[in-house]
């Protein structure tokens, strides 16, 4: 998959994380390379030959799962495919986010394009047409156990290919599926042998959510270094513990090296830091300030490990049974989501701890016993005004929820399909809770940005560094500075939106590059 400014081209060689983001979040248009169509037609001819034989072949001429022992006669095989999709589209709950459904479909298209699934070209083309038209199946929150892939979520997508089920248009309006397809000039697919199973047997949902979480967390790690630096700066902490010679030579974790360098750079040129270099009686800063690179750096290393797993999974062609290059159609267990589920849970642990660190820095900024001569809760008139007191409550509540979400889903398993599928990954659940945790982390850092930004303003006339000052300037474009109490929720939400839009990160990077 090669990304361009106008879209992506689907090749037999696989996809990149950037491709997934472009399609899922930015509605990039997809084209299919001619080589893909040729390979699909060639492999499909082999499947058709097997289907014509009397010897049963799993997934081609048999039932599925615990019902795989039944040989299905030719006249019932189209019904078999329809029944598979209809029965497996058994999800319940609130529909998942549009970008999740699009990533799910796109990654299934990636495996179909590999030629290992044995579908006709028309099946892949129809899925691509749905994505290009902005038609999004309604995929329900609950239904996947993360083994045999994300069966129910993928079945909800496959149902729309058949002209059935539930879907929304490009504006998010739910309309009858036949109407949506007709408007886009898309003909519903009548599935043939092997095709129903090929549409539902992959880790695409959990993988798509992992890829998007990694993109978000890379940005949030950069932001956490700067909000952490703002906290250090405004609380009269030292920048000297972030010097390069204290990190890579002594403890060579790459993430720690990066975060320490970011924080040292973020504090360079700060009048506030310079103001207390001499005559400061404190020997060491508190752990939440001094150890920030060690924690955020460990988060970075966790992201790097998860990225390795995601990259490998993006290169995979997951189906069962699978068509080997030799033409053999054989069963396998590659649909098991354990590799993806583990790193989804690992990331949730890292996210929870990073949020906890940010909350501890915020709490110090509000405590007059620890914030180095700032007003209690950074209030304009403490006692009359409560300042940032309840912002920290909100932050603490988010941290508490992320701690609950850090409990691993992948350590659990519930047998299904009459004990044929007796161990499952629960990777979908791991992915869903990670999405919530990442959104919570963004809010936690937004609160630290608001609190540390107010603390920096209260250090005037001393000026912050160019980098922290750039973050503060963006914040002040939407959130006013210190003063009497006002409606605080609006300020916090505005800071969250500035972070989510990427405005704060862009300003930080621009300032650091100068």
PDB file of N, CA and C in Angstrom, residues 37-51 59-60 77 81 115-123 190-196 198 323:
ATOM      1  N   UNK A  37      -5.893  -7.891  -8.980  1.00  0.00           N
ATOM      2  CA  UNK A  37      -7.030  -8.514  -9.676  1.00  0.00           C
ATOM      3  C   UNK A  37      -6.585  -9.794 -10.374  1.00  0.00           C
ATOM      4  N   UNK A  38      -5.444  -9.763 -11.001  1.00  0.00           N
ATOM      5  CA  UNK A  38      -4.930 -10.954 -11.686  1.00  0.00           C
ATOM      6  C   UNK A  38      -4.693 -12.103 -10.717  1.00  0.00           C
ATOM      7  N   UNK A  39      -4.069 -11.791  -9.584  1.00  0.00           N
ATOM      8  CA  UNK A  39      -3.783 -12.844  -8.624  1.00  0.00           C
ATOM      9  C   UNK A  39      -5.060 -13.408  -8.019  1.00  0.00           C
ATOM     10  N   UNK A  40      -6.021 -12.544  -7.701  1.00  0.00           N
ATOM     11  CA  UNK A  40      -7.276 -13.020  -7.132  1.00  0.00           C
ATOM     12  C   UNK A  40      -8.000 -13.954  -8.095  1.00  0.00           C
ATOM     13  N   UNK A  41      -8.005 -13.599  -9.374  1.00  0.00           N
ATOM     14  CA  UNK A  41      -8.672 -14.445 -10.363  1.00  0.00           C
ATOM     15  C   UNK A  41      -7.983 -15.802 -10.483  1.00  0.00           C
ATOM     16  N   UNK A  42      -6.666 -15.797 -10.417  1.00  0.00           N
ATOM     17  CA  UNK A  42      -5.912 -17.050 -10.527  1.00  0.00           C
ATOM     18  C   UNK A  42      -6.179 -17.963  -9.333  1.00  0.00           C
ATOM     19  N   UNK A  43      -6.128 -17.402  -8.132  1.00  0.00           N
ATOM     20  CA  UNK A  43      -6.363 -18.207  -6.934  1.00  0.00           C
ATOM     21  C   UNK A  43      -7.816 -18.670  -6.882  1.00  0.00           C
ATOM     22  N   UNK A  44      -8.724 -17.818  -7.315  1.00  0.00           N
ATOM     23  CA  UNK A  44     -10.140 -18.190  -7.272  1.00  0.00           C
ATOM     24  C   UNK A  44     -10.434 -19.367  -8.187  1.00  0.00           C
ATOM     25  N   UNK A  45      -9.757 -19.439  -9.301  1.00  0.00           N
ATOM     26  CA  UNK A  45      -9.954 -20.583 -10.204  1.00  0.00           C
ATOM     27  C   UNK A  45      -9.618 -21.882  -9.489  1.00  0.00           C
ATOM     28  N   UNK A  46      -8.605 -21.850  -8.641  1.00  0.00           N
ATOM     29  CA  UNK A  46      -8.232 -23.042  -7.884  1.00  0.00           C
ATOM     30  C   UNK A  46      -9.326 -23.384  -6.869  1.00  0.00           C
ATOM     31  N   UNK A  47      -9.897 -22.394  -6.198  1.00  0.00           N
ATOM     32  CA  UNK A  47     -10.975 -22.621  -5.241  1.00  0.00           C
ATOM     33  C   UNK A  47     -12.193 -23.216  -5.947  1.00  0.00           C
ATOM     34  N   UNK A  48     -12.518 -22.687  -7.121  1.00  0.00           N
ATOM     35  CA  UNK A  48     -13.655 -23.213  -7.875  1.00  0.00           C
ATOM     36  C   UNK A  48     -13.445 -24.668  -8.246  1.00  0.00           C
ATOM     37  N   UNK A  49     -12.211 -25.027  -8.572  1.00  0.00           N
ATOM     38  CA  UNK A  49     -11.917 -26.429  -8.896  1.00  0.00           C
ATOM     39  C   UNK A  49     -12.119 -27.317  -7.677  1.00  0.00           C
ATOM     40  N   UNK A  50     -11.677 -26.875  -6.521  1.00  0.00           N
ATOM     41  CA  UNK A  50     -11.884 -27.650  -5.299  1.00  0.00           C
ATOM     42  C   UNK A  50     -13.368 -27.767  -4.963  1.00  0.00           C
ATOM     43  N   UNK A  51     -14.104 -26.691  -5.189  1.00  0.00           N
ATOM     44  CA  UNK A  51     -15.536 -26.706  -4.893  1.00  0.00           C
ATOM     45  C   UNK A  51     -16.279 -27.694  -5.763  1.00  0.00           C
ATOM     46  N   UNK A  59     -14.320 -24.924   4.839  1.00  0.00           N
ATOM     47  CA  UNK A  59     -14.510 -23.543   4.439  1.00  0.00           C
ATOM     48  C   UNK A  59     -14.981 -23.383   3.016  1.00  0.00           C
ATOM     49  N   UNK A  60     -14.811 -24.440   2.214  1.00  0.00           N
ATOM     50  CA  UNK A  60     -15.226 -24.397   0.812  1.00  0.00           C
ATOM     51  C   UNK A  60     -16.524 -25.169   0.631  1.00  0.00           C
ATOM     52  N   UNK A  77     -24.787 -24.080  -1.116  1.00  0.00           N
ATOM     53  CA  UNK A  77     -23.588 -23.348  -0.691  1.00  0.00           C
ATOM     54  C   UNK A  77     -23.760 -21.831  -0.691  1.00  0.00           C
ATOM     55  N   UNK A  81     -23.260 -19.444   2.749  1.00  0.00           N
ATOM     56  CA  UNK A  81     -22.523 -18.190   2.921  1.00  0.00           C
ATOM     57  C   UNK A  81     -23.418 -17.093   3.507  1.00  0.00           C
ATOM     58  N   UNK A 115      -4.442 -12.426  -1.876  1.00  0.00           N
ATOM     59  CA  UNK A 115      -4.656 -13.639  -2.658  1.00  0.00           C
ATOM     60  C   UNK A 115      -4.706 -14.896  -1.814  1.00  0.00           C
ATOM     61  N   UNK A 116      -4.495 -14.791  -0.527  1.00  0.00           N
ATOM     62  CA  UNK A 116      -4.470 -15.969   0.342  1.00  0.00           C
ATOM     63  C   UNK A 116      -5.864 -16.357   0.830  1.00  0.00           C
ATOM     64  N   UNK A 117      -6.870 -15.502   0.590  1.00  0.00           N
ATOM     65  CA  UNK A 117      -8.221 -15.782   1.075  1.00  0.00           C
ATOM     66  C   UNK A 117      -9.096 -16.479   0.035  1.00  0.00           C
ATOM     67  N   UNK A 118      -8.740 -16.384  -1.228  1.00  0.00           N
ATOM     68  CA  UNK A 118      -9.449 -17.118  -2.263  1.00  0.00           C
ATOM     69  C   UNK A 118     -10.770 -16.537  -2.708  1.00  0.00           C
ATOM     70  N   UNK A 119     -10.980 -15.238  -2.556  1.00  0.00           N
ATOM     71  CA  UNK A 119     -12.238 -14.627  -2.987  1.00  0.00           C
ATOM     72  C   UNK A 119     -12.136 -14.159  -4.433  1.00  0.00           C
ATOM     73  N   UNK A 120     -13.281 -13.972  -5.047  1.00  0.00           N
ATOM     74  CA  UNK A 120     -13.313 -13.400  -6.392  1.00  0.00           C
ATOM     75  C   UNK A 120     -12.960 -11.905  -6.343  1.00  0.00           C
ATOM     76  N   UNK A 121     -12.437 -11.361  -7.424  1.00  0.00           N
ATOM     77  CA  UNK A 121     -12.127  -9.930  -7.450  1.00  0.00           C
ATOM     78  C   UNK A 121     -13.309  -9.037  -7.113  1.00  0.00           C
ATOM     79  N   UNK A 122     -14.523  -9.455  -7.469  1.00  0.00           N
ATOM     80  CA  UNK A 122     -15.692  -8.618  -7.238  1.00  0.00           C
ATOM     81  C   UNK A 122     -15.938  -8.383  -5.748  1.00  0.00           C
ATOM     82  N   UNK A 123     -15.560  -9.332  -4.913  1.00  0.00           N
ATOM     83  CA  UNK A 123     -15.763  -9.172  -3.467  1.00  0.00           C
ATOM     84  C   UNK A 123     -14.867  -8.056  -2.937  1.00  0.00           C
ATOM     85  N   UNK A 190     -23.422 -11.584  -4.183  1.00  0.00           N
ATOM     86  CA  UNK A 190     -23.915 -12.896  -3.766  1.00  0.00           C
ATOM     87  C   UNK A 190     -22.688 -13.773  -3.531  1.00  0.00           C
ATOM     88  N   UNK A 191     -22.448 -14.069  -2.279  1.00  0.00           N
ATOM     89  CA  UNK A 191     -21.228 -14.773  -1.907  1.00  0.00           C
ATOM     90  C   UNK A 191     -21.236 -16.215  -2.378  1.00  0.00           C
ATOM     91  N   UNK A 192     -20.063 -16.689  -2.768  1.00  0.00           N
ATOM     92  CA  UNK A 192     -19.893 -18.073  -3.193  1.00  0.00           C
ATOM     93  C   UNK A 192     -18.968 -18.805  -2.235  1.00  0.00           C
ATOM     94  N   UNK A 193     -18.612 -20.047  -2.579  1.00  0.00           N
ATOM     95  CA  UNK A 193     -17.821 -20.884  -1.690  1.00  0.00           C
ATOM     96  C   UNK A 193     -16.602 -20.124  -1.154  1.00  0.00           C
ATOM     97  N   UNK A 194     -16.358 -20.287   0.130  1.00  0.00           N
ATOM     98  CA  UNK A 194     -15.207 -19.760   0.855  1.00  0.00           C
ATOM     99  C   UNK A 194     -15.309 -18.262   1.179  1.00  0.00           C
ATOM    100  N   UNK A 195     -16.138 -17.520   0.453  1.00  0.00           N
ATOM    101  CA  UNK A 195     -16.088 -16.070   0.542  1.00  0.00           C
ATOM    102  C   UNK A 195     -16.655 -15.524   1.845  1.00  0.00           C
ATOM    103  N   UNK A 196     -17.701 -16.138   2.367  1.00  0.00           N
ATOM    104  CA  UNK A 196     -18.241 -15.666   3.635  1.00  0.00           C
ATOM    105  C   UNK A 196     -17.212 -15.776   4.746  1.00  0.00           C
ATOM    106  N   UNK A 198     -13.992 -15.938   4.432  1.00  0.00           N
ATOM    107  CA  UNK A 198     -12.862 -15.045   4.149  1.00  0.00           C
ATOM    108  C   UNK A 198     -13.144 -13.609   4.579  1.00  0.00           C
ATOM    109  N   UNK A 323      -5.204 -20.122   1.560  1.00  0.00           N
ATOM    110  CA  UNK A 323      -4.707 -20.679   0.299  1.00  0.00           C
ATOM    111  C   UNK A 323      -3.205 -20.401   0.231  1.00  0.00           C
TER     112      UNK A 323
END
